[in-house]
Amino acid sequence: MVTGATGNVGRHVVAELLAAGAEVRALVRRPESAGLPAGVEVVAGDLADPAGLAAALTGVESVFLVWPFLTAEGAPEVLAAVTEHTDRVVYLSSSRVRDALAGRDDPIGALHAELERTITRSGAAWTFLRAETIASNTLGWAGQIRETGVVRGPDLPAAPVVHPGDVAAVAVRALTEDGHTGADYVLTGPDVLGRADQVALIGAAIGRALRFEPVPPAVARARMLADGRPPALVDALLAGADAPRRPAVPTTTVRDLTGTPPRGFRDWATEHAADFG
């Protein structure tokens, strides 16, 4: 069963599982608008309602878990429901867990660390996919790119941005193969890129000269709050913008586990040029 099946990573997981010949069940809030491929069993359910998950979990052998909330509230109940049916859980975590474990103030890392602890305590046979910044996060810039050609935001530390399809390729192996229990895989792309680099590569993909304009975190925070974003989300998104983080180092995990080199951000931008044009 795939949670987050309509998300940027989840859709890739669903497609990869189908290609591998697996039976796929997708847990979604609104089945009528899921838009998933033929062959997927789409079931209604919500992680905010653990008591209602039993029917969706019946007969499931493994679960791909994406946690969609800003706190870990309710996670023990969800894991209890899951482990009544299967003990194999593959959790989409974050490489920022390492910052949280090192004592750095990072709400996103802290949330994922708490989810990892909850999963470990549940007795599940777990695999953690600690993904670096995912390329599809930049889809949030599409409006600015179409309207002005300038992306404005805090200049966060450079990172080896990972293709969501590569995260999914590893997830499918952990969901369907033995030998991944207890592993915490750090998944990255091949190149360490800042936001200006990413904007430039999107510009190359769509044939336009684009520009990144750094905005002080305090200004970015005020704008996000004015747009109606929850304060907890704003704090998480801007965590560490003014503070140095650990050096960003690409890993070989995607190649090691799939036999295929990770795709670069340029590849992803080319594939999604229409989303920005």
XYZ file of N, CA and C in Angstrom:
831
model
N 0.843 -1.193 0.000
C 0.000 0.000 0.000
C 0.876 1.241 0.000
N 0.494 2.194 -0.829
C 1.239 3.443 -0.959
C 0.405 4.563 -0.355
N 0.918 5.233 0.673
C 0.309 6.471 1.145
C 0.994 7.621 0.414
N 0.330 8.760 0.379
C 0.889 9.865 -0.397
C 0.971 9.524 -1.872
N 0.048 8.680 -2.346
C 0.139 8.137 -3.703
C -0.089 9.176 -4.784
N -0.708 10.301 -4.459
C -0.929 11.341 -5.461
C 0.131 12.436 -5.377
N 1.132 12.260 -4.518
C 2.196 13.238 -4.385
C 3.305 13.018 -5.396
N 4.290 13.897 -5.357
C 5.354 13.870 -6.368
C 6.203 12.610 -6.289
N 6.470 12.112 -5.085
C 7.210 10.860 -4.937
C 6.260 9.668 -5.041
N 5.107 9.768 -4.394
C 4.166 8.656 -4.371
C 3.737 8.196 -5.747
N 3.515 9.135 -6.661
C 3.115 8.737 -8.019
C 4.224 7.923 -8.692
N 5.464 8.302 -8.447
C 6.573 7.524 -9.001
C 6.613 6.127 -8.377
N 6.359 6.047 -7.065
C 6.366 4.742 -6.397
C 5.295 3.843 -6.999
N 4.098 4.389 -7.182
C 3.012 3.617 -7.782
C 3.413 3.106 -9.168
N 3.963 3.992 -9.991
C 4.340 3.604 -11.354
C 5.434 2.549 -11.352
N 6.426 2.704 -10.465
C 7.531 1.736 -10.394
C 7.035 0.378 -9.919
N 6.119 0.366 -8.957
C 5.574 -0.902 -8.475
C 4.788 -1.608 -9.571
N 3.976 -0.859 -10.303
C 3.231 -1.457 -11.411
C 4.182 -2.051 -12.447
N 5.247 -1.300 -12.766
C 6.214 -1.783 -13.750
C 6.916 -3.045 -13.273
N 7.040 -3.194 -11.949
C 7.683 -4.376 -11.383
C 6.727 -5.557 -11.257
N 5.472 -5.346 -11.617
C 4.492 -6.419 -11.565
C 3.841 -6.616 -10.216
N 3.981 -5.630 -9.332
C 3.391 -5.752 -7.996
C 1.918 -5.353 -8.018
N 1.163 -5.909 -7.086
C -0.206 -5.447 -6.860
C -0.132 -4.207 -5.983
N -0.773 -3.125 -6.424
C -0.616 -1.832 -5.766
C -1.953 -1.327 -5.258
N -1.976 -0.955 -4.001
C -3.139 -0.297 -3.405
C -2.720 1.117 -3.003
N -3.500 2.096 -3.393
C -3.193 3.496 -3.091
C -4.201 4.031 -2.088
N -3.688 4.561 -0.977
C -4.552 5.173 0.032
C -4.653 6.665 -0.268
N -5.862 7.138 -0.563
C -6.065 8.546 -0.905
C -7.303 9.063 -0.183
N -7.328 10.366 0.003
C -8.493 10.964 0.660
C -9.686 11.045 -0.282
N -9.421 11.341 -1.567
C -10.512 11.526 -2.539
C -10.261 10.638 -3.755
N -10.723 9.406 -3.729
C -10.474 8.481 -4.847
C -10.948 9.016 -6.184
N -12.041 9.784 -6.194
C -12.611 10.239 -7.465
C -11.693 11.193 -8.220
N -10.745 11.819 -7.518
C -9.853 12.766 -8.192
C -8.388 12.337 -8.143
N -8.130 11.067 -7.834
C -6.751 10.610 -7.653
C -5.958 10.619 -8.957
N -6.580 10.266 -10.067
C -5.901 10.278 -11.351
C -4.740 9.304 -11.442
N -4.875 8.137 -10.820
C -3.803 7.146 -10.822
C -3.993 6.162 -11.975
N -2.933 5.457 -12.365
C -3.015 4.586 -13.550
C -3.977 3.416 -13.357
N -4.424 2.902 -14.481
C -5.220 1.683 -14.443
C -4.384 0.561 -13.832
N -5.031 -0.304 -13.098
C -4.322 -1.390 -12.437
C -4.041 -1.120 -10.977
N -4.232 0.128 -10.536
C -4.037 0.478 -9.138
C -5.373 0.362 -8.405
N -5.370 -0.299 -7.270
C -6.560 -0.351 -6.429
C -6.570 0.900 -5.557
N -7.482 1.798 -5.820
C -7.556 3.060 -5.099
C -8.587 2.919 -3.984
N -8.148 3.185 -2.740
C -9.049 3.068 -1.593
C -9.052 4.383 -0.835
N -10.199 4.687 -0.243
C -10.338 5.915 0.531
C -9.806 5.700 1.938
N -9.082 6.673 2.438
C -8.583 6.605 3.802
C -7.789 7.847 4.121
N -7.559 8.049 5.417
C -6.884 9.258 5.874
C -6.030 8.892 7.080
N -4.747 9.237 7.047
C -3.883 8.954 8.186
C -4.310 9.714 9.438
N -5.136 10.726 9.268
C -5.672 11.442 10.426
C -6.762 10.643 11.127
N -7.185 9.534 10.534
C -8.218 8.670 11.105
C -7.699 7.238 11.174
N -6.785 6.955 12.104
C -6.188 5.612 12.178
C -7.218 4.504 12.333
N -8.295 4.790 13.053
C -9.308 3.758 13.280
C -9.981 3.325 11.984
N -9.923 4.174 10.951
C -10.577 3.846 9.693
C -9.671 3.185 8.673
N -8.465 2.772 9.083
C -7.500 2.223 8.139
C -7.573 0.706 7.984
N -8.322 0.043 8.842
C -8.282 -1.423 8.864
C -8.633 -2.032 7.514
N -9.711 -1.562 6.895
C -10.133 -2.151 5.621
C -9.072 -1.939 4.547
N -8.467 -0.749 4.520
C -7.458 -0.446 3.508
C -6.209 -1.295 3.689
N -5.913 -1.687 4.926
C -4.695 -2.433 5.221
C -4.859 -3.945 5.107
N -6.073 -4.419 5.030
C -6.307 -5.858 4.973
C -5.653 -6.473 3.734
N -4.798 -7.464 3.955
C -4.116 -8.143 2.872
C -2.847 -7.467 2.391
N -2.467 -6.363 3.017
C -1.283 -5.614 2.587
C -0.022 -6.281 3.126
N 1.014 -6.369 2.293
C 2.278 -6.983 2.698
C 3.344 -5.962 3.069
N 3.263 -4.745 2.523
C 4.233 -3.706 2.857
C 3.585 -2.350 2.642
N 4.094 -1.348 3.366
C 3.516 -0.002 3.319
C 4.603 1.021 3.042
N 4.346 1.875 2.059
C 5.178 3.056 1.833
C 4.508 4.204 2.558
N 5.198 4.749 3.552
C 4.596 5.740 4.439
C 5.177 7.125 4.189
N 4.287 8.045 3.826
C 4.607 9.465 3.763
C 3.790 10.149 4.842
N 4.450 10.904 5.718
C 3.735 11.562 6.818
C 3.390 12.989 6.391
N 2.096 13.343 6.302
C 1.716 14.627 5.709
C 1.501 15.765 6.709
N 1.788 15.514 7.980
C 1.447 16.495 9.009
C 2.699 17.175 9.564
N 2.487 18.284 10.289
C 3.604 19.069 10.835
C 4.033 18.614 12.212
N 3.290 17.693 12.814
C 3.674 17.113 14.097
C 3.525 15.600 14.006
N 4.065 14.903 14.995
C 3.970 13.444 15.032
C 2.719 12.974 15.761
N 1.837 13.894 16.103
C 0.605 13.517 16.786
C -0.182 12.517 15.931
N -0.588 11.444 16.530
C -1.351 10.417 15.829
C -0.502 9.334 15.192
N 0.809 9.542 15.138
C 1.668 8.550 14.487
C 1.660 7.197 15.202
N 1.710 7.149 16.541
C 1.670 5.828 17.192
C 0.410 5.041 16.839
N -0.718 5.733 16.739
C -1.964 5.048 16.399
C -1.939 4.537 14.966
N -1.378 5.328 14.054
C -1.268 4.876 12.664
C -0.361 3.648 12.579
N 0.762 3.685 13.281
C 1.682 2.538 13.236
C 1.067 1.309 13.879
N 0.276 1.508 14.922
C -0.408 0.367 15.530
C -1.372 -0.271 14.538
N -2.094 0.558 13.769
C -3.012 0.027 12.759
C -2.248 -0.713 11.666
N -1.119 -0.143 11.238
C -0.325 -0.766 10.183
C 0.216 -2.123 10.628
N 0.795 -2.162 11.818
C 1.466 -3.392 12.252
C 0.500 -4.495 12.662
N -0.790 -4.218 12.703
C -1.772 -5.292 12.858
C -1.879 -6.132 11.593
N -1.388 -5.579 10.465
C -1.545 -6.251 9.170
C -0.217 -6.604 8.519
N 0.798 -5.788 8.707
C 2.109 -6.057 8.112
C 3.181 -5.418 8.978
N 4.383 -5.993 8.954
C 5.464 -5.377 9.727
C 6.461 -4.639 8.840
N 6.255 -4.666 7.516
C 7.224 -4.006 6.620
C 6.760 -2.585 6.306
N 7.527 -1.604 6.770
C 7.218 -0.191 6.565
C 8.437 0.500 5.976
N 8.237 1.159 4.861
C 9.284 1.970 4.235
C 8.849 3.424 4.383
N 9.621 4.181 5.152
C 9.221 5.541 5.510
C 10.047 6.574 4.752
N 9.362 7.517 4.106
C 10.038 8.619 3.422
C 10.431 9.663 4.455
N 11.697 9.620 4.855
C 12.231 10.516 5.866
C 13.026 11.624 5.177
N 13.928 12.235 5.911
C 14.709 13.359 5.395
C 16.153 13.249 5.854
N 17.063 13.669 5.002
C 18.472 13.697 5.396
C 18.699 14.675 6.545
N 17.748 15.564 6.778
C 17.879 16.547 7.861
C 17.733 15.909 9.237
N 17.328 14.641 9.281
C 17.319 13.912 10.555
C 18.694 13.989 11.209
N 19.736 13.927 10.378
C 21.091 13.940 10.941
C 21.392 15.256 11.650
N 20.839 16.353 11.136
C 21.010 17.642 11.815
C 20.318 17.627 13.167
N 19.096 17.094 13.190
C 18.350 17.036 14.443
C 19.055 16.139 15.460
N 19.568 14.998 15.011
C 20.256 14.085 15.916
C 21.562 14.682 16.431
N 22.128 15.622 15.644
C 23.364 16.286 16.064
C 23.085 17.475 16.979
N 21.807 17.704 17.306
C 21.458 18.767 18.238
C 21.188 20.105 17.593
N 21.135 20.175 16.248
C 20.843 21.440 15.588
C 19.343 21.716 15.626
N 18.991 22.987 15.668
C 17.590 23.391 15.712
C 17.008 23.302 14.306
N 16.279 22.238 14.032
C 15.734 22.005 12.705
C 14.386 21.310 12.866
N 13.285 22.065 12.773
C 11.967 21.459 12.997
C 11.655 20.307 12.045
N 12.067 20.422 10.788
C 11.786 19.344 9.841
C 12.568 18.100 10.221
N 13.856 18.284 10.515
C 14.659 17.144 10.937
C 14.128 16.523 12.217
N 13.702 17.380 13.151
C 13.183 16.879 14.428
C 11.894 16.082 14.225
N 11.020 16.552 13.329
C 9.779 15.826 13.063
C 10.076 14.441 12.489
N 10.957 14.393 11.498
C 11.271 13.095 10.904
C 11.981 12.173 11.898
N 12.822 12.749 12.740
C 13.484 11.936 13.764
C 12.458 11.327 14.714
N 11.450 12.110 15.079
C 10.397 11.596 15.970
C 9.593 10.500 15.277
N 9.306 10.683 13.987
C 8.588 9.626 13.254
C 9.435 8.367 13.176
N 10.719 8.521 12.928
C 11.591 7.340 12.883
C 11.581 6.612 14.228
N 11.642 7.359 15.320
C 11.598 6.716 16.653
C 10.270 6.000 16.858
N 9.185 6.622 16.423
C 7.865 6.005 16.577
C 7.781 4.704 15.786
N 8.293 4.714 14.580
C 8.276 3.507 13.747
C 9.133 2.416 14.375
N 10.291 2.792 14.877
C 11.171 1.811 15.515
C 10.497 1.178 16.725
N 9.830 2.004 17.528
C 9.153 1.491 18.729
C 7.949 0.626 18.386
N 7.387 0.776 17.179
C 6.180 0.041 16.809
C 6.433 -1.444 16.589
N 7.696 -1.828 16.433
C 8.020 -3.215 16.140
C 8.035 -3.537 14.661
N 7.838 -2.523 13.811
C 7.845 -2.748 12.371
C 9.242 -3.127 11.879
N 9.275 -3.870 10.787
C 10.529 -4.121 10.073
C 10.718 -2.939 9.137
N 11.443 -1.948 9.583
C 11.466 -0.647 8.918
C 12.667 -0.445 7.999
N 12.447 0.432 7.026
C 13.516 0.999 6.204
C 13.249 2.490 6.109
N 14.262 3.305 6.376
C 14.112 4.752 6.304
C 14.820 5.278 5.057
N 14.107 6.046 4.268
C 14.685 6.694 3.090
C 14.907 8.155 3.442
N 16.129 8.486 3.817
C 16.455 9.855 4.226
C 16.837 10.661 2.987
N 15.819 11.197 2.352
C 16.008 11.897 1.085
C 16.542 13.301 1.306
N 17.451 13.709 0.422
C 17.880 15.103 0.374
C 16.750 15.932 -0.235
N 16.993 17.227 -0.410
C 16.011 18.094 -1.059
C 15.542 17.437 -2.353
N 14.229 17.334 -2.522
C 13.661 16.647 -3.677
C 13.396 17.669 -4.784
N 13.785 17.324 -5.995
C 13.725 18.264 -7.113
C 12.334 18.862 -7.306
N 11.308 18.059 -7.098
C 9.941 18.531 -7.340
C 9.503 19.624 -6.378
N 10.268 19.879 -5.309
C 9.933 21.002 -4.426
C 9.944 22.317 -5.186
N 10.743 22.394 -6.255
C 10.848 23.648 -6.995
C 9.599 23.956 -7.815
N 8.663 23.026 -7.909
C 7.402 23.327 -8.588
C 6.687 24.504 -7.929
N 7.000 24.743 -6.662
C 6.422 25.900 -5.974
C 6.874 27.227 -6.549
N 7.911 27.207 -7.373
C 8.387 28.439 -8.019
C 7.689 28.714 -9.346
N 6.857 27.821 -9.813
C 6.337 27.910 -11.176
C 5.608 29.228 -11.428
N 4.809 29.678 -10.464
C 4.072 30.920 -10.649
C 4.995 32.108 -10.842
N 6.022 32.205 -9.986
C 6.971 33.315 -10.110
C 7.703 33.267 -11.452
N 8.070 32.068 -11.879
C 8.810 31.930 -13.135
C 7.944 32.356 -14.316
N 6.693 31.905 -14.333
C 5.813 32.265 -15.449
C 5.530 33.765 -15.470
N 5.341 34.356 -14.278
C 4.903 35.743 -14.216
C 6.037 36.756 -14.353
N 7.197 36.466 -13.738
C 8.248 37.483 -13.689
C 9.612 37.010 -14.168
N 9.834 35.703 -14.202
C 11.163 35.201 -14.536
C 12.157 35.347 -13.409
N 11.687 35.736 -12.231
C 12.549 35.917 -11.066
C 11.976 35.100 -9.917
N 12.813 34.270 -9.298
C 12.420 33.514 -8.114
C 12.989 34.215 -6.902
N 12.122 34.598 -5.985
C 12.539 35.299 -4.779
C 12.297 34.408 -3.567
N 13.310 34.290 -2.712
C 13.170 33.481 -1.517
C 14.468 33.446 -0.744
N 14.458 32.823 0.434
C 15.692 32.714 1.218
C 16.713 31.837 0.505
N 17.965 32.206 0.606
C 19.025 31.459 -0.069
C 19.500 30.338 0.851
N 18.787 29.233 0.813
C 19.087 28.103 1.694
C 20.376 27.409 1.262
N 20.987 26.636 2.156
C 22.255 25.969 1.808
C 22.128 25.072 0.586
N 23.205 25.003 -0.177
C 23.233 24.129 -1.349
C 23.083 22.676 -0.928
N 22.499 21.871 -1.812
C 22.227 20.467 -1.486
C 22.325 19.620 -2.741
N 22.636 18.326 -2.588
C 22.628 17.397 -3.733
C 21.199 16.946 -4.033
N 20.482 17.793 -4.751
C 19.050 17.625 -5.003
C 18.790 16.276 -5.671
N 17.763 15.570 -5.181
C 17.504 14.211 -5.651
C 16.238 14.170 -6.502
N 16.279 13.383 -7.555
C 15.134 13.181 -8.445
C 14.097 12.317 -7.723
N 12.817 12.711 -7.712
C 11.814 11.894 -7.006
C 11.710 10.483 -7.554
N 11.995 10.314 -8.840
C 11.967 8.971 -9.405
C 13.045 8.072 -8.852
N 14.180 8.658 -8.468
C 15.244 7.853 -7.866
C 14.880 7.454 -6.439
N 14.212 8.355 -5.721
C 13.710 7.986 -4.390
C 12.737 6.821 -4.529
N 11.856 6.905 -5.514
C 10.867 5.844 -5.723
C 11.523 4.528 -6.109
N 12.556 4.583 -6.934
C 13.222 3.344 -7.356
C 13.799 2.597 -6.163
N 14.371 3.348 -5.214
C 14.888 2.713 -3.994
C 13.736 2.219 -3.135
N 12.674 3.005 -3.045
C 11.517 2.610 -2.238
C 10.946 1.281 -2.712
N 10.843 1.100 -4.016
C 10.265 -0.129 -4.556
C 11.109 -1.337 -4.177
N 12.409 -1.187 -4.207
C 13.265 -2.297 -3.795
C 13.072 -2.627 -2.323
N 12.965 -1.603 -1.490
C 12.765 -1.844 -0.056
C 11.394 -2.444 0.225
N 10.400 -2.101 -0.611
C 9.049 -2.621 -0.421
C 8.903 -4.063 -0.889
N 9.717 -4.471 -1.857
C 9.485 -5.764 -2.510
C 10.605 -6.778 -2.328
N 11.766 -6.332 -1.856
C 12.909 -7.233 -1.698
C 13.241 -7.431 -0.225
N 13.885 -8.534 0.089
C 14.435 -8.734 1.420
C 15.804 -8.058 1.512
N 16.278 -7.891 2.726
C 17.623 -7.373 2.922
C 17.718 -5.891 3.228
N 16.571 -5.204 3.374
C 16.612 -3.758 3.629
C 16.143 -3.384 5.034
N 15.749 -4.367 5.817
C 15.245 -4.081 7.157
C 16.335 -3.461 8.025
N 15.978 -2.364 8.708
C 16.914 -1.697 9.602
C 17.877 -0.755 8.910
N 17.692 -0.529 7.607
C 18.591 0.366 6.863
C 18.050 1.787 6.879
N 18.962 2.762 7.009
C 18.577 4.165 6.843
C 19.402 4.738 5.693
N 18.795 4.750 4.530
C 19.473 5.123 3.299
C 19.401 6.637 3.087
N 20.550 7.257 2.864
C 20.588 8.674 2.512
C 20.609 8.763 0.990
N 19.585 9.383 0.426
C 19.398 9.423 -1.024
C 19.652 10.836 -1.533
N 20.564 10.962 -2.490
C 20.908 12.265 -3.044
C 20.992 12.178 -4.563
N 21.032 13.352 -5.165
C 21.388 13.449 -6.561
C 22.894 13.539 -6.695
N 23.395 13.703 -7.926
C 24.837 13.683 -8.145
C 25.539 15.014 -7.914
N 24.771 16.130 -7.900
C 25.392 17.452 -7.889
C 24.870 18.296 -6.735
N 25.777 19.012 -6.077
C 25.399 19.949 -5.013
C 25.035 21.280 -5.660
N 23.781 21.704 -5.459
C 23.264 22.885 -6.141
C 22.630 23.853 -5.162
N 22.915 25.129 -5.337
C 22.206 26.170 -4.623
C 20.929 26.529 -5.366
N 20.151 27.425 -4.772
C 18.899 27.800 -5.418
C 19.128 28.533 -6.737
N 20.151 29.358 -6.807
C 20.448 30.053 -8.058
C 20.791 29.051 -9.154
N 21.523 27.986 -8.802
C 21.855 26.946 -9.777
C 20.592 26.261 -10.292
N 19.682 25.964 -9.385
C 18.453 25.277 -9.784
C 17.615 26.158 -10.700
N 17.508 27.438 -10.362
C 16.742 28.358 -11.206
C 17.368 28.450 -12.592
N 18.687 28.512 -12.657
C 19.366 28.598 -13.948
C 19.101 27.350 -14.790
N 19.094 26.183 -14.166
C 18.850 24.944 -14.908
C 17.400 24.866 -15.386
N 16.468 25.377 -14.598
C 15.080 25.448 -15.073
C 15.003 26.385 -16.270
N 15.711 27.527 -16.194
C 15.732 28.454 -17.318
C 16.269 27.816 -18.584
N 17.341 27.028 -18.435
C 17.898 26.338 -19.602
C 16.882 25.359 -20.191
N 16.116 24.701 -19.324
C 15.141 23.708 -19.791
C 13.991 24.356 -20.557
N 13.608 25.573 -20.163
C 12.456 26.215 -20.808
C 12.886 27.280 -21.822
N 14.205 27.479 -21.951
C 14.695 28.430 -22.933
C 14.468 29.876 -22.571
N 14.531 30.188 -21.260
C 14.368 31.575 -20.804
C 15.469 31.903 -19.807
N 15.866 33.156 -19.784
C 16.836 33.618 -18.793
C 16.100 33.919 -17.493
N 16.352 33.113 -16.484
C 15.707 33.289 -15.187
C 16.742 33.749 -14.173
N 16.250 34.286 -13.064
C 17.162 34.820 -12.049
C 16.629 34.479 -10.664
N 17.551 34.165 -9.751
C 17.195 33.973 -8.347
C 17.582 35.217 -7.562
N 16.651 35.716 -6.783
C 16.884 36.912 -5.970
C 16.751 36.550 -4.496
N 17.854 36.520 -3.748
C 17.771 36.157 -2.333
C 16.943 37.166 -1.540
N 16.168 36.634 -0.621
C 15.340 37.453 0.267
C 15.735 37.116 1.701
N 15.990 38.121 2.556
C 16.319 37.826 3.954
C 15.233 36.966 4.602
N 15.614 36.011 5.445
C 14.624 35.124 6.055
C 13.487 35.856 6.764
N 13.791 36.982 7.419
C 12.735 37.724 8.121
C 11.692 38.250 7.137
N 12.164 38.711 5.977
C 11.241 39.204 4.958
C 10.432 38.049 4.370
N 11.119 36.933 4.106
C 10.430 35.759 3.579
C 9.360 35.270 4.556
N 9.696 35.294 5.837
C 8.729 34.852 6.850
C 7.483 35.735 6.822
N 7.684 37.048 6.780
C 6.554 37.965 6.777
C 5.666 37.736 5.559
N 6.279 37.490 4.399
C 5.507 37.258 3.183
C 4.711 35.964 3.271
N 5.349 34.909 3.801
C 4.661 33.624 3.913
C 3.468 33.722 4.867
N 3.672 34.406 5.978
C 2.570 34.570 6.927
C 1.444 35.394 6.320
N 1.818 36.429 5.546
C 0.800 37.250 4.893
C 0.010 36.456 3.862
N 0.655 35.443 3.264
C -0.026 34.579 2.300
C -0.940 33.561 2.964
N -0.914 33.529 4.304
C -1.802 32.632 5.034
C -1.221 31.290 5.409
N 0.099 31.129 5.261
C 0.692 29.848 5.640
C 0.760 29.729 7.162
N 0.544 28.534 7.702
C 0.595 28.357 9.160
C 1.974 28.695 9.712
N 2.051 29.379 10.852
C 3.356 29.734 11.426
C 4.281 28.537 11.610
N 3.742 27.387 12.011
C 4.597 26.207 12.216
C 5.237 25.767 10.909
N 4.489 25.857 9.806
C 5.033 25.489 8.505
C 6.109 26.485 8.085
N 5.855 27.761 8.305
C 6.835 28.792 7.941
C 8.128 28.586 8.717
N 8.006 28.328 10.016
C 9.206 28.096 10.830
C 9.993 26.903 10.318
N 9.285 25.850 9.938
C 9.963 24.646 9.445
C 10.669 24.923 8.124
N 9.990 25.625 7.217
C 10.574 25.886 5.908
C 11.811 26.772 5.989
N 11.823 27.686 6.974
C 12.924 28.639 7.076
C 13.982 28.220 8.091
N 13.795 27.086 8.725
C 14.752 26.646 9.742
C 16.149 26.538 9.153
N 17.111 27.150 9.824
C 18.496 27.036 9.402
C 18.893 27.951 8.263
N 17.985 28.845 7.823
C 18.322 29.716 6.698
C 19.497 30.627 7.018
N 19.634 30.999 8.279
C 20.722 31.891 8.673
C 21.904 31.161 9.289
N 21.784 29.846 9.432
C 22.827 29.107 10.147
C 23.472 28.085 9.220
N 24.769 27.864 9.366
C 25.428 26.848 8.540
C 24.944 25.457 8.912
N 24.804 24.618 7.895
C 24.458 23.222 8.126
C 25.664 22.370 7.789
N 25.532 21.067 8.037
C 26.606 20.141 7.704
C 26.923 20.239 6.214
N 28.136 19.950 5.823
C 28.474 19.970 4.401
C 27.604 18.987 3.616
N 27.144 19.419 2.453
C 26.308 18.575 1.612
C 27.198 17.687 0.749
N 27.055 16.387 0.901
C 27.908 15.440 0.182
C 27.026 14.429 -0.540
N 27.149 14.297 -1.859
C 26.367 13.272 -2.570
C 26.743 11.869 -2.089
N 25.767 10.991 -2.072
C 26.012 9.596 -1.729
C 25.916 8.737 -2.984
N 26.371 7.507 -2.864
C 26.278 6.551 -3.977
C 25.114 5.583 -3.792
N 24.212 5.874 -2.867
C 23.184 4.913 -2.484
C 22.263 4.541 -3.636
N 21.823 5.534 -4.413
C 20.910 5.224 -5.521
C 21.573 4.260 -6.490
N 22.809 4.540 -6.879
C 23.516 3.640 -7.788
C 23.721 2.263 -7.150
N 24.113 2.249 -5.874
C 24.402 0.981 -5.202
C 23.179 0.072 -5.158
N 22.001 0.654 -4.940
C 20.801 -0.156 -4.744
C 20.040 -0.437 -6.026
N 20.163 0.435 -7.022
C 19.386 0.251 -8.247
C 20.248 -0.153 -9.435
N 21.569 0.047 -9.326
C 22.447 -0.241 -10.453
C 22.459 0.847 -11.505
N 21.757 1.941 -11.254
C 21.656 3.047 -12.207
C 22.102 4.338 -11.536
N 22.921 5.154 -12.182
C 23.341 6.417 -11.569
C 22.147 7.325 -11.287
N 22.202 8.109 -10.235
C 21.106 9.041 -9.961
C 21.018 10.101 -11.056
N 19.803 10.525 -11.320
C 19.590 11.565 -12.315
C 19.850 12.944 -11.711
N 20.362 13.842 -12.530
C 20.655 15.186 -12.067
C 19.437 16.085 -12.135
N 19.563 17.252 -11.516
C 18.465 18.218 -11.542
C 18.176 18.676 -12.963
N 19.199 18.746 -13.805
C 18.981 19.122 -15.204
C 17.996 18.161 -15.871
N 18.144 16.865 -15.589
C 17.235 15.875 -16.161
C 15.803 16.139 -15.711
N 15.654 16.377 -14.405
C 14.308 16.611 -13.875
C 13.706 17.875 -14.486
N 14.487 18.948 -14.568
C 13.981 20.208 -15.117
C 13.545 20.037 -16.568
N 14.298 19.268 -17.341
C 13.930 19.030 -18.733
C 12.621 18.262 -18.825
N 12.464 17.260 -17.968
C 11.236 16.469 -17.952
C 10.016 17.324 -17.591
N 10.221 18.375 -16.788
C 9.098 19.167 -16.267
C 9.065 20.589 -16.823
N 9.690 20.780 -17.970
C 9.723 22.122 -18.553
C 8.329 22.703 -18.733
N 7.370 21.867 -19.117
C 6.015 22.363 -19.358
C 5.370 22.920 -18.088
N 5.805 22.468 -16.923
C 5.236 22.960 -15.673
C 5.662 24.394 -15.373
N 6.732 24.845 -16.016
C 7.250 26.181 -15.742
C 7.041 27.137 -16.917
N 6.702 26.609 -18.072
C 6.593 27.431 -19.264
C 5.297 28.222 -19.342
